[in-house]
PDB file of C-alpha atoms in Angstrom:
ATOM      1  CA  UNK A   8      55.747  69.628 199.893  1.00  0.00           C
ATOM      2  CA  UNK A   9      58.446  69.378 202.436  1.00  0.00           C
ATOM      3  CA  UNK A  10      58.919  72.150 205.034  1.00  0.00           C
ATOM      4  CA  UNK A  11      60.495  72.951 208.363  1.00  0.00           C
ATOM      5  CA  UNK A  12      59.252  75.799 210.473  1.00  0.00           C
ATOM      6  CA  UNK A  13      61.326  77.535 213.087  1.00  0.00           C
ATOM      7  CA  UNK A  14      61.178  81.127 214.524  1.00  0.00           C
ATOM      8  CA  UNK A  15      63.295  83.637 212.568  1.00  0.00           C
ATOM      9  CA  UNK A  16      64.727  85.319 215.712  1.00  0.00           C
ATOM     10  CA  UNK A  17      64.874  84.705 219.429  1.00  0.00           C
ATOM     11  CA  UNK A  18      66.290  87.100 222.017  1.00  0.00           C
ATOM     12  CA  UNK A  19      67.605  86.006 225.437  1.00  0.00           C
ATOM     13  CA  UNK A  20      69.748  87.286 228.301  1.00  0.00           C
ATOM     14  CA  UNK A  21      73.201  86.007 229.114  1.00  0.00           C
ATOM     15  CA  UNK A  22      73.021  83.219 231.675  1.00  0.00           C
ATOM     16  CA  UNK A  23      69.420  82.386 230.832  1.00  0.00           C
ATOM     17  CA  UNK A  24      67.828  79.384 229.104  1.00  0.00           C
ATOM     18  CA  UNK A  25      66.357  79.507 225.659  1.00  0.00           C
ATOM     19  CA  UNK A  26      64.316  77.020 223.528  1.00  0.00           C
ATOM     20  CA  UNK A  27      64.272  77.035 219.748  1.00  0.00           C
ATOM     21  CA  UNK A  28      61.371  75.070 218.298  1.00  0.00           C
ATOM     22  CA  UNK A  29      61.169  73.218 215.006  1.00  0.00           C
ATOM     23  CA  UNK A  30      58.144  71.647 213.329  1.00  0.00           C
ATOM     24  CA  UNK A  31      58.430  69.640 210.138  1.00  0.00           C
ATOM     25  CA  UNK A  32      56.441  68.192 207.390  1.00  0.00           C
ATOM     26  CA  UNK A  33      58.472  65.897 205.142  1.00  0.00           C
ATOM     27  CA  UNK A  34      57.794  62.832 202.927  1.00  0.00           C
ATOM     28  CA  UNK A  35      60.276  60.679 204.831  1.00  0.00           C
ATOM     29  CA  UNK A  36      61.821  61.073 208.259  1.00  0.00           C
ATOM     30  CA  UNK A  37      64.898  59.415 209.708  1.00  0.00           C
ATOM     31  CA  UNK A  38      65.979  61.951 212.296  1.00  0.00           C
ATOM     32  CA  UNK A  39      66.274  65.621 213.275  1.00  0.00           C
ATOM     33  CA  UNK A  40      69.658  67.358 213.424  1.00  0.00           C
ATOM     34  CA  UNK A  41      70.654  70.752 214.748  1.00  0.00           C
ATOM     35  CA  UNK A  42      73.446  72.974 213.453  1.00  0.00           C
ATOM     36  CA  UNK A  43      74.999  76.197 214.636  1.00  0.00           C
ATOM     37  CA  UNK A  44      76.302  78.899 212.292  1.00  0.00           C
ATOM     38  CA  UNK A  45      78.091  82.047 213.317  1.00  0.00           C
ATOM     39  CA  UNK A  46      77.962  85.075 210.990  1.00  0.00           C
ATOM     40  CA  UNK A  47      80.295  84.493 208.029  1.00  0.00           C
ATOM     41  CA  UNK A  48      81.046  80.921 209.187  1.00  0.00           C
ATOM     42  CA  UNK A  49      80.135  77.430 208.193  1.00  0.00           C
ATOM     43  CA  UNK A  50      77.432  75.314 209.915  1.00  0.00           C
ATOM     44  CA  UNK A  51      78.719  73.048 212.650  1.00  0.00           C
ATOM     45  CA  UNK A  52      76.915  70.005 213.937  1.00  0.00           C
ATOM     46  CA  UNK A  53      75.279  70.260 217.385  1.00  0.00           C
ATOM     47  CA  UNK A  54      73.058  67.200 217.934  1.00  0.00           C
ATOM     48  CA  UNK A  55      70.894  64.479 216.378  1.00  0.00           C
ATOM     49  CA  UNK A  56      67.668  62.812 217.475  1.00  0.00           C
ATOM     50  CA  UNK A  57      66.699  59.611 215.753  1.00  0.00           C
ATOM     51  CA  UNK A  58      64.245  58.522 218.380  1.00  0.00           C
ATOM     52  CA  UNK A  59      61.719  60.304 220.634  1.00  0.00           C
ATOM     53  CA  UNK A  60      63.150  61.910 223.715  1.00  0.00           C
ATOM     54  CA  UNK A  61      65.904  64.190 225.005  1.00  0.00           C
ATOM     55  CA  UNK A  62      69.573  64.141 223.940  1.00  0.00           C
ATOM     56  CA  UNK A  63      71.939  66.068 226.151  1.00  0.00           C
ATOM     57  CA  UNK A  64      75.355  67.379 225.159  1.00  0.00           C
ATOM     58  CA  UNK A  65      76.839  69.701 227.761  1.00  0.00           C
ATOM     59  CA  UNK A  66      74.866  72.980 227.890  1.00  0.00           C
ATOM     60  CA  UNK A  67      72.782  71.974 224.810  1.00  0.00           C
ATOM     61  CA  UNK A  68      69.916  69.517 224.734  1.00  0.00           C
ATOM     62  CA  UNK A  69      67.678  68.485 221.866  1.00  0.00           C
ATOM     63  CA  UNK A  70      64.236  66.874 222.014  1.00  0.00           C
ATOM     64  CA  UNK A  71      62.140  65.049 219.457  1.00  0.00           C
ATOM     65  CA  UNK A  72      58.493  63.971 219.307  1.00  0.00           C
ATOM     66  CA  UNK A  73      57.902  62.049 216.116  1.00  0.00           C
ATOM     67  CA  UNK A  74      54.204  61.800 216.682  1.00  0.00           C
ATOM     68  CA  UNK A  75      53.968  65.593 216.852  1.00  0.00           C
ATOM     69  CA  UNK A  76      56.522  66.195 214.069  1.00  0.00           C
ATOM     70  CA  UNK A  77      58.202  68.509 216.497  1.00  0.00           C
ATOM     71  CA  UNK A  78      61.525  69.103 218.071  1.00  0.00           C
ATOM     72  CA  UNK A  79      63.458  71.684 219.953  1.00  0.00           C
ATOM     73  CA  UNK A  80      66.952  72.771 220.919  1.00  0.00           C
ATOM     74  CA  UNK A  81      67.489  73.965 224.450  1.00  0.00           C
ATOM     75  CA  UNK A  82      70.476  76.082 225.317  1.00  0.00           C
ATOM     76  CA  UNK A  83      71.312  76.613 228.985  1.00  0.00           C
ATOM     77  CA  UNK A  84      73.623  79.063 230.774  1.00  0.00           C
ATOM     78  CA  UNK A  85      73.733  81.238 227.659  1.00  0.00           C
ATOM     79  CA  UNK A  86      77.066  82.805 226.813  1.00  0.00           C
ATOM     80  CA  UNK A  87      77.677  85.660 224.419  1.00  0.00           C
ATOM     81  CA  UNK A  88      79.543  83.175 222.147  1.00  0.00           C
ATOM     82  CA  UNK A  89      76.219  81.348 221.647  1.00  0.00           C
ATOM     83  CA  UNK A  90      75.043  84.292 219.523  1.00  0.00           C
ATOM     84  CA  UNK A  91      74.533  82.632 216.151  1.00  0.00           C
ATOM     85  CA  UNK A  92      71.982  81.206 213.840  1.00  0.00           C
ATOM     86  CA  UNK A  93      70.604  77.718 214.622  1.00  0.00           C
ATOM     87  CA  UNK A  94      69.208  75.422 211.988  1.00  0.00           C
ATOM     88  CA  UNK A  95      67.079  72.299 212.290  1.00  0.00           C
ATOM     89  CA  UNK A  96      67.390  69.754 209.520  1.00  0.00           C
ATOM     90  CA  UNK A  97      65.457  66.583 208.810  1.00  0.00           C
ATOM     91  CA  UNK A  98      67.126  63.500 207.299  1.00  0.00           C
ATOM     92  CA  UNK A  99      64.656  62.547 204.594  1.00  0.00           C
ATOM     93  CA  UNK A 100      65.279  60.167 201.775  1.00  0.00           C
ATOM     94  CA  UNK A 101      69.067  60.449 201.656  1.00  0.00           C
ATOM     95  CA  UNK A 102      68.946  64.217 201.855  1.00  0.00           C
ATOM     96  CA  UNK A 103      68.946  66.792 204.628  1.00  0.00           C
ATOM     97  CA  UNK A 104      66.049  69.255 204.416  1.00  0.00           C
ATOM     98  CA  UNK A 105      66.923  72.451 206.250  1.00  0.00           C
ATOM     99  CA  UNK A 106      64.824  75.014 208.118  1.00  0.00           C
ATOM    100  CA  UNK A 107      65.475  78.731 207.359  1.00  0.00           C
ATOM    101  CA  UNK A 108      67.296  79.231 210.665  1.00  0.00           C
ATOM    102  CA  UNK A 109      66.740  81.007 213.980  1.00  0.00           C
ATOM    103  CA  UNK A 110      68.952  83.963 214.794  1.00  0.00           C
ATOM    104  CA  UNK A 111      69.700  83.939 218.538  1.00  0.00           C
ATOM    105  CA  UNK A 112      70.441  87.343 219.963  1.00  0.00           C
ATOM    106  CA  UNK A 113      71.917  87.397 223.481  1.00  0.00           C
ATOM    107  CA  UNK A 114      71.871  90.525 225.572  1.00  0.00           C
ATOM    108  CA  UNK A 115      74.195  91.130 228.528  1.00  0.00           C
TER     109      UNK A 115
ATOM    110  CA  UNK B  23      93.927  67.833 210.083  1.00  0.00           C
ATOM    111  CA  UNK B  24      92.361  70.188 207.561  1.00  0.00           C
ATOM    112  CA  UNK B  25      88.822  68.596 207.405  1.00  0.00           C
ATOM    113  CA  UNK B  26      86.935  69.985 204.342  1.00  0.00           C
ATOM    114  CA  UNK B  27      88.814  72.465 202.124  1.00  0.00           C
ATOM    115  CA  UNK B  28      87.057  74.424 199.394  1.00  0.00           C
ATOM    116  CA  UNK B  29      88.353  76.985 197.006  1.00  0.00           C
ATOM    117  CA  UNK B  30      88.123  79.788 196.147  1.00  0.00           C
ATOM    118  CA  UNK B  31      86.723  81.778 199.154  1.00  0.00           C
ATOM    119  CA  UNK B  32      85.467  84.617 196.974  1.00  0.00           C
ATOM    120  CA  UNK B  33      84.649  84.839 193.283  1.00  0.00           C
ATOM    121  CA  UNK B  34      83.069  87.490 191.018  1.00  0.00           C
ATOM    122  CA  UNK B  35      81.783  86.366 187.643  1.00  0.00           C
ATOM    123  CA  UNK B  36      80.079  88.026 184.684  1.00  0.00           C
ATOM    124  CA  UNK B  37      76.871  86.517 183.377  1.00  0.00           C
ATOM    125  CA  UNK B  38      77.668  83.640 181.022  1.00  0.00           C
ATOM    126  CA  UNK B  39      81.168  82.929 182.454  1.00  0.00           C
ATOM    127  CA  UNK B  40      81.990  79.438 183.727  1.00  0.00           C
ATOM    128  CA  UNK B  41      83.903  78.312 186.767  1.00  0.00           C
ATOM    129  CA  UNK B  42      84.557  75.313 189.027  1.00  0.00           C
ATOM    130  CA  UNK B  43      84.474  75.236 192.756  1.00  0.00           C
ATOM    131  CA  UNK B  44      86.823  72.710 194.241  1.00  0.00           C
ATOM    132  CA  UNK B  45      86.349  70.678 197.407  1.00  0.00           C
ATOM    133  CA  UNK B  46      88.501  68.117 199.110  1.00  0.00           C
ATOM    134  CA  UNK B  47      88.145  66.241 202.420  1.00  0.00           C
ATOM    135  CA  UNK B  48      90.841  64.266 204.318  1.00  0.00           C
ATOM    136  CA  UNK B  49      88.531  62.410 206.714  1.00  0.00           C
ATOM    137  CA  UNK B  50      88.053  59.343 204.451  1.00  0.00           C
ATOM    138  CA  UNK B  51      84.270  60.133 204.218  1.00  0.00           C
ATOM    139  CA  UNK B  52      82.147  58.315 201.665  1.00  0.00           C
ATOM    140  CA  UNK B  53      79.511  61.009 201.111  1.00  0.00           C
ATOM    141  CA  UNK B  54      80.002  64.557 199.882  1.00  0.00           C
ATOM    142  CA  UNK B  55      77.578  67.409 199.192  1.00  0.00           C
ATOM    143  CA  UNK B  56      77.259  70.783 197.628  1.00  0.00           C
ATOM    144  CA  UNK B  57      74.847  73.308 199.183  1.00  0.00           C
ATOM    145  CA  UNK B  58      73.930  76.891 198.460  1.00  0.00           C
ATOM    146  CA  UNK B  59      72.788  79.304 201.122  1.00  0.00           C
ATOM    147  CA  UNK B  60      70.839  82.449 200.342  1.00  0.00           C
ATOM    148  CA  UNK B  61      69.960  85.190 202.839  1.00  0.00           C
ATOM    149  CA  UNK B  62      67.144  84.263 205.128  1.00  0.00           C
ATOM    150  CA  UNK B  63      67.035  80.708 203.877  1.00  0.00           C
ATOM    151  CA  UNK B  64      68.301  77.404 205.017  1.00  0.00           C
ATOM    152  CA  UNK B  65      70.832  75.419 203.002  1.00  0.00           C
ATOM    153  CA  UNK B  66      69.589  73.853 199.805  1.00  0.00           C
ATOM    154  CA  UNK B  67      71.139  70.772 198.355  1.00  0.00           C
ATOM    155  CA  UNK B  68      72.473  71.129 194.816  1.00  0.00           C
ATOM    156  CA  UNK B  69      74.096  67.709 194.258  1.00  0.00           C
ATOM    157  CA  UNK B  70      75.448  64.997 196.418  1.00  0.00           C
ATOM    158  CA  UNK B  71      77.634  61.932 196.043  1.00  0.00           C
ATOM    159  CA  UNK B  72      76.740  59.008 198.312  1.00  0.00           C
ATOM    160  CA  UNK B  73      79.976  57.200 197.430  1.00  0.00           C
ATOM    161  CA  UNK B  74      82.913  57.425 194.993  1.00  0.00           C
ATOM    162  CA  UNK B  75      81.645  57.061 191.481  1.00  0.00           C
ATOM    163  CA  UNK B  76      78.044  58.128 192.090  1.00  0.00           C
ATOM    164  CA  UNK B  77      76.359  61.522 191.986  1.00  0.00           C
ATOM    165  CA  UNK B  78      72.682  62.459 192.401  1.00  0.00           C
ATOM    166  CA  UNK B  79      70.602  65.595 192.068  1.00  0.00           C
ATOM    167  CA  UNK B  80      69.455  67.460 195.094  1.00  0.00           C
ATOM    168  CA  UNK B  81      66.759  70.082 195.473  1.00  0.00           C
ATOM    169  CA  UNK B  82      68.211  72.742 193.138  1.00  0.00           C
ATOM    170  CA  UNK B  83      70.467  71.117 190.481  1.00  0.00           C
ATOM    171  CA  UNK B  84      69.586  73.271 187.451  1.00  0.00           C
ATOM    172  CA  UNK B  85      72.578  75.184 186.074  1.00  0.00           C
ATOM    173  CA  UNK B  86      75.173  73.068 187.875  1.00  0.00           C
ATOM    174  CA  UNK B  87      77.220  69.959 187.219  1.00  0.00           C
ATOM    175  CA  UNK B  88      79.427  67.936 189.565  1.00  0.00           C
ATOM    176  CA  UNK B  89      82.257  65.502 189.394  1.00  0.00           C
ATOM    177  CA  UNK B  90      83.350  63.087 192.119  1.00  0.00           C
ATOM    178  CA  UNK B  91      86.916  62.906 191.026  1.00  0.00           C
ATOM    179  CA  UNK B  92      87.983  60.366 193.676  1.00  0.00           C
ATOM    180  CA  UNK B  93      87.002  59.663 197.276  1.00  0.00           C
ATOM    181  CA  UNK B  94      88.612  62.889 198.469  1.00  0.00           C
ATOM    182  CA  UNK B  95      87.486  65.395 195.869  1.00  0.00           C
ATOM    183  CA  UNK B  96      84.022  66.659 194.717  1.00  0.00           C
ATOM    184  CA  UNK B  97      83.850  69.629 192.332  1.00  0.00           C
ATOM    185  CA  UNK B  98      80.973  71.836 191.387  1.00  0.00           C
ATOM    186  CA  UNK B  99      80.825  73.532 187.950  1.00  0.00           C
ATOM    187  CA  UNK B 100      78.795  76.436 186.725  1.00  0.00           C
ATOM    188  CA  UNK B 101      78.751  76.238 182.939  1.00  0.00           C
ATOM    189  CA  UNK B 102      77.083  79.595 182.249  1.00  0.00           C
ATOM    190  CA  UNK B 103      76.733  81.661 185.383  1.00  0.00           C
ATOM    191  CA  UNK B 104      73.499  83.643 185.944  1.00  0.00           C
ATOM    192  CA  UNK B 105      72.797  86.346 188.557  1.00  0.00           C
ATOM    193  CA  UNK B 106      70.354  83.947 190.230  1.00  0.00           C
ATOM    194  CA  UNK B 107      73.376  81.828 191.157  1.00  0.00           C
ATOM    195  CA  UNK B 108      74.797  84.633 193.381  1.00  0.00           C
ATOM    196  CA  UNK B 109      75.014  82.825 196.704  1.00  0.00           C
ATOM    197  CA  UNK B 110      77.294  81.293 199.328  1.00  0.00           C
ATOM    198  CA  UNK B 111      78.270  77.732 198.420  1.00  0.00           C
ATOM    199  CA  UNK B 112      79.261  75.153 200.911  1.00  0.00           C
ATOM    200  CA  UNK B 113      80.821  71.799 200.378  1.00  0.00           C
ATOM    201  CA  UNK B 114      80.294  69.112 203.106  1.00  0.00           C
ATOM    202  CA  UNK B 115      81.130  65.506 203.702  1.00  0.00           C
ATOM    203  CA  UNK B 116      79.815  62.819 206.032  1.00  0.00           C
ATOM    204  CA  UNK B 117      80.929  59.329 206.983  1.00  0.00           C
ATOM    205  CA  UNK B 118      78.062  57.334 205.506  1.00  0.00           C
ATOM    206  CA  UNK B 119      75.012  59.457 204.696  1.00  0.00           C
ATOM    207  CA  UNK B 120      71.648  58.137 203.691  1.00  0.00           C
ATOM    208  CA  UNK B 121      68.496  57.007 205.479  1.00  0.00           C
ATOM    209  CA  UNK B 122      68.624  56.239 209.131  1.00  0.00           C
ATOM    210  CA  UNK B 123      72.136  57.454 209.667  1.00  0.00           C
ATOM    211  CA  UNK B 124      73.340  59.937 212.228  1.00  0.00           C
ATOM    212  CA  UNK B 125      73.804  62.553 209.547  1.00  0.00           C
ATOM    213  CA  UNK B 126      76.725  64.562 210.976  1.00  0.00           C
ATOM    214  CA  UNK B 127      77.970  66.766 208.160  1.00  0.00           C
ATOM    215  CA  UNK B 128      81.364  68.536 208.219  1.00  0.00           C
ATOM    216  CA  UNK B 129      81.417  71.710 206.185  1.00  0.00           C
ATOM    217  CA  UNK B 130      84.031  73.652 204.328  1.00  0.00           C
ATOM    218  CA  UNK B 131      84.408  77.413 205.002  1.00  0.00           C
ATOM    219  CA  UNK B 132      82.292  78.476 202.049  1.00  0.00           C
ATOM    220  CA  UNK B 133      82.610  80.295 198.747  1.00  0.00           C
ATOM    221  CA  UNK B 134      80.995  83.708 198.318  1.00  0.00           C
ATOM    222  CA  UNK B 135      79.999  83.878 194.619  1.00  0.00           C
ATOM    223  CA  UNK B 136      78.687  86.997 192.941  1.00  0.00           C
ATOM    224  CA  UNK B 137      77.383  86.931 189.355  1.00  0.00           C
ATOM    225  CA  UNK B 138      77.003  90.350 187.723  1.00  0.00           C
TER     226      UNK B 138
END
């Protein structure tokens, strides 16, 4: 079957750095995406990795290793507004397969 | 620029009732999607439309039907609602979609549906 695994919850301190991991097992793979969703809101796109390596967008970076079927989202200089759920999603055979999401809790 | 607009925002149905969720996008996107999101789970694809005039089943299509009315609009219909369809529904669109693309989806604000 197809599956994505990510931690259900991560806690970090304001100003710190946090990494959210995602491992996947899918029948097809064309890229790994990350989305942010605040409580009661809609998912919003953060980043996409189609090739191995690191992609950086401001305070957020995303990494992919296709050989390890693994990726991560790195959030730096955490702010309280970063408190949200973060989803990894694999582009597989014309569909996005989503992980269950990681709830990021930020403490002052 | 409204992006993706879906209606209604909230709906309560009795078992067996029918309803249609409406979705429209103004970004001239080719692909549109309907997802459901249940507590503690990721989004699950119900149906998608890769382009105007085509629709395909996703991961959980049973109990639903869709219509791609034109390039802008993609509706989701529940013919006979069941309690298992209680969920938050999201409509989304993307420029191209499909294999090998930078799959950046734009989402509507969601519909909270309760079936009693």
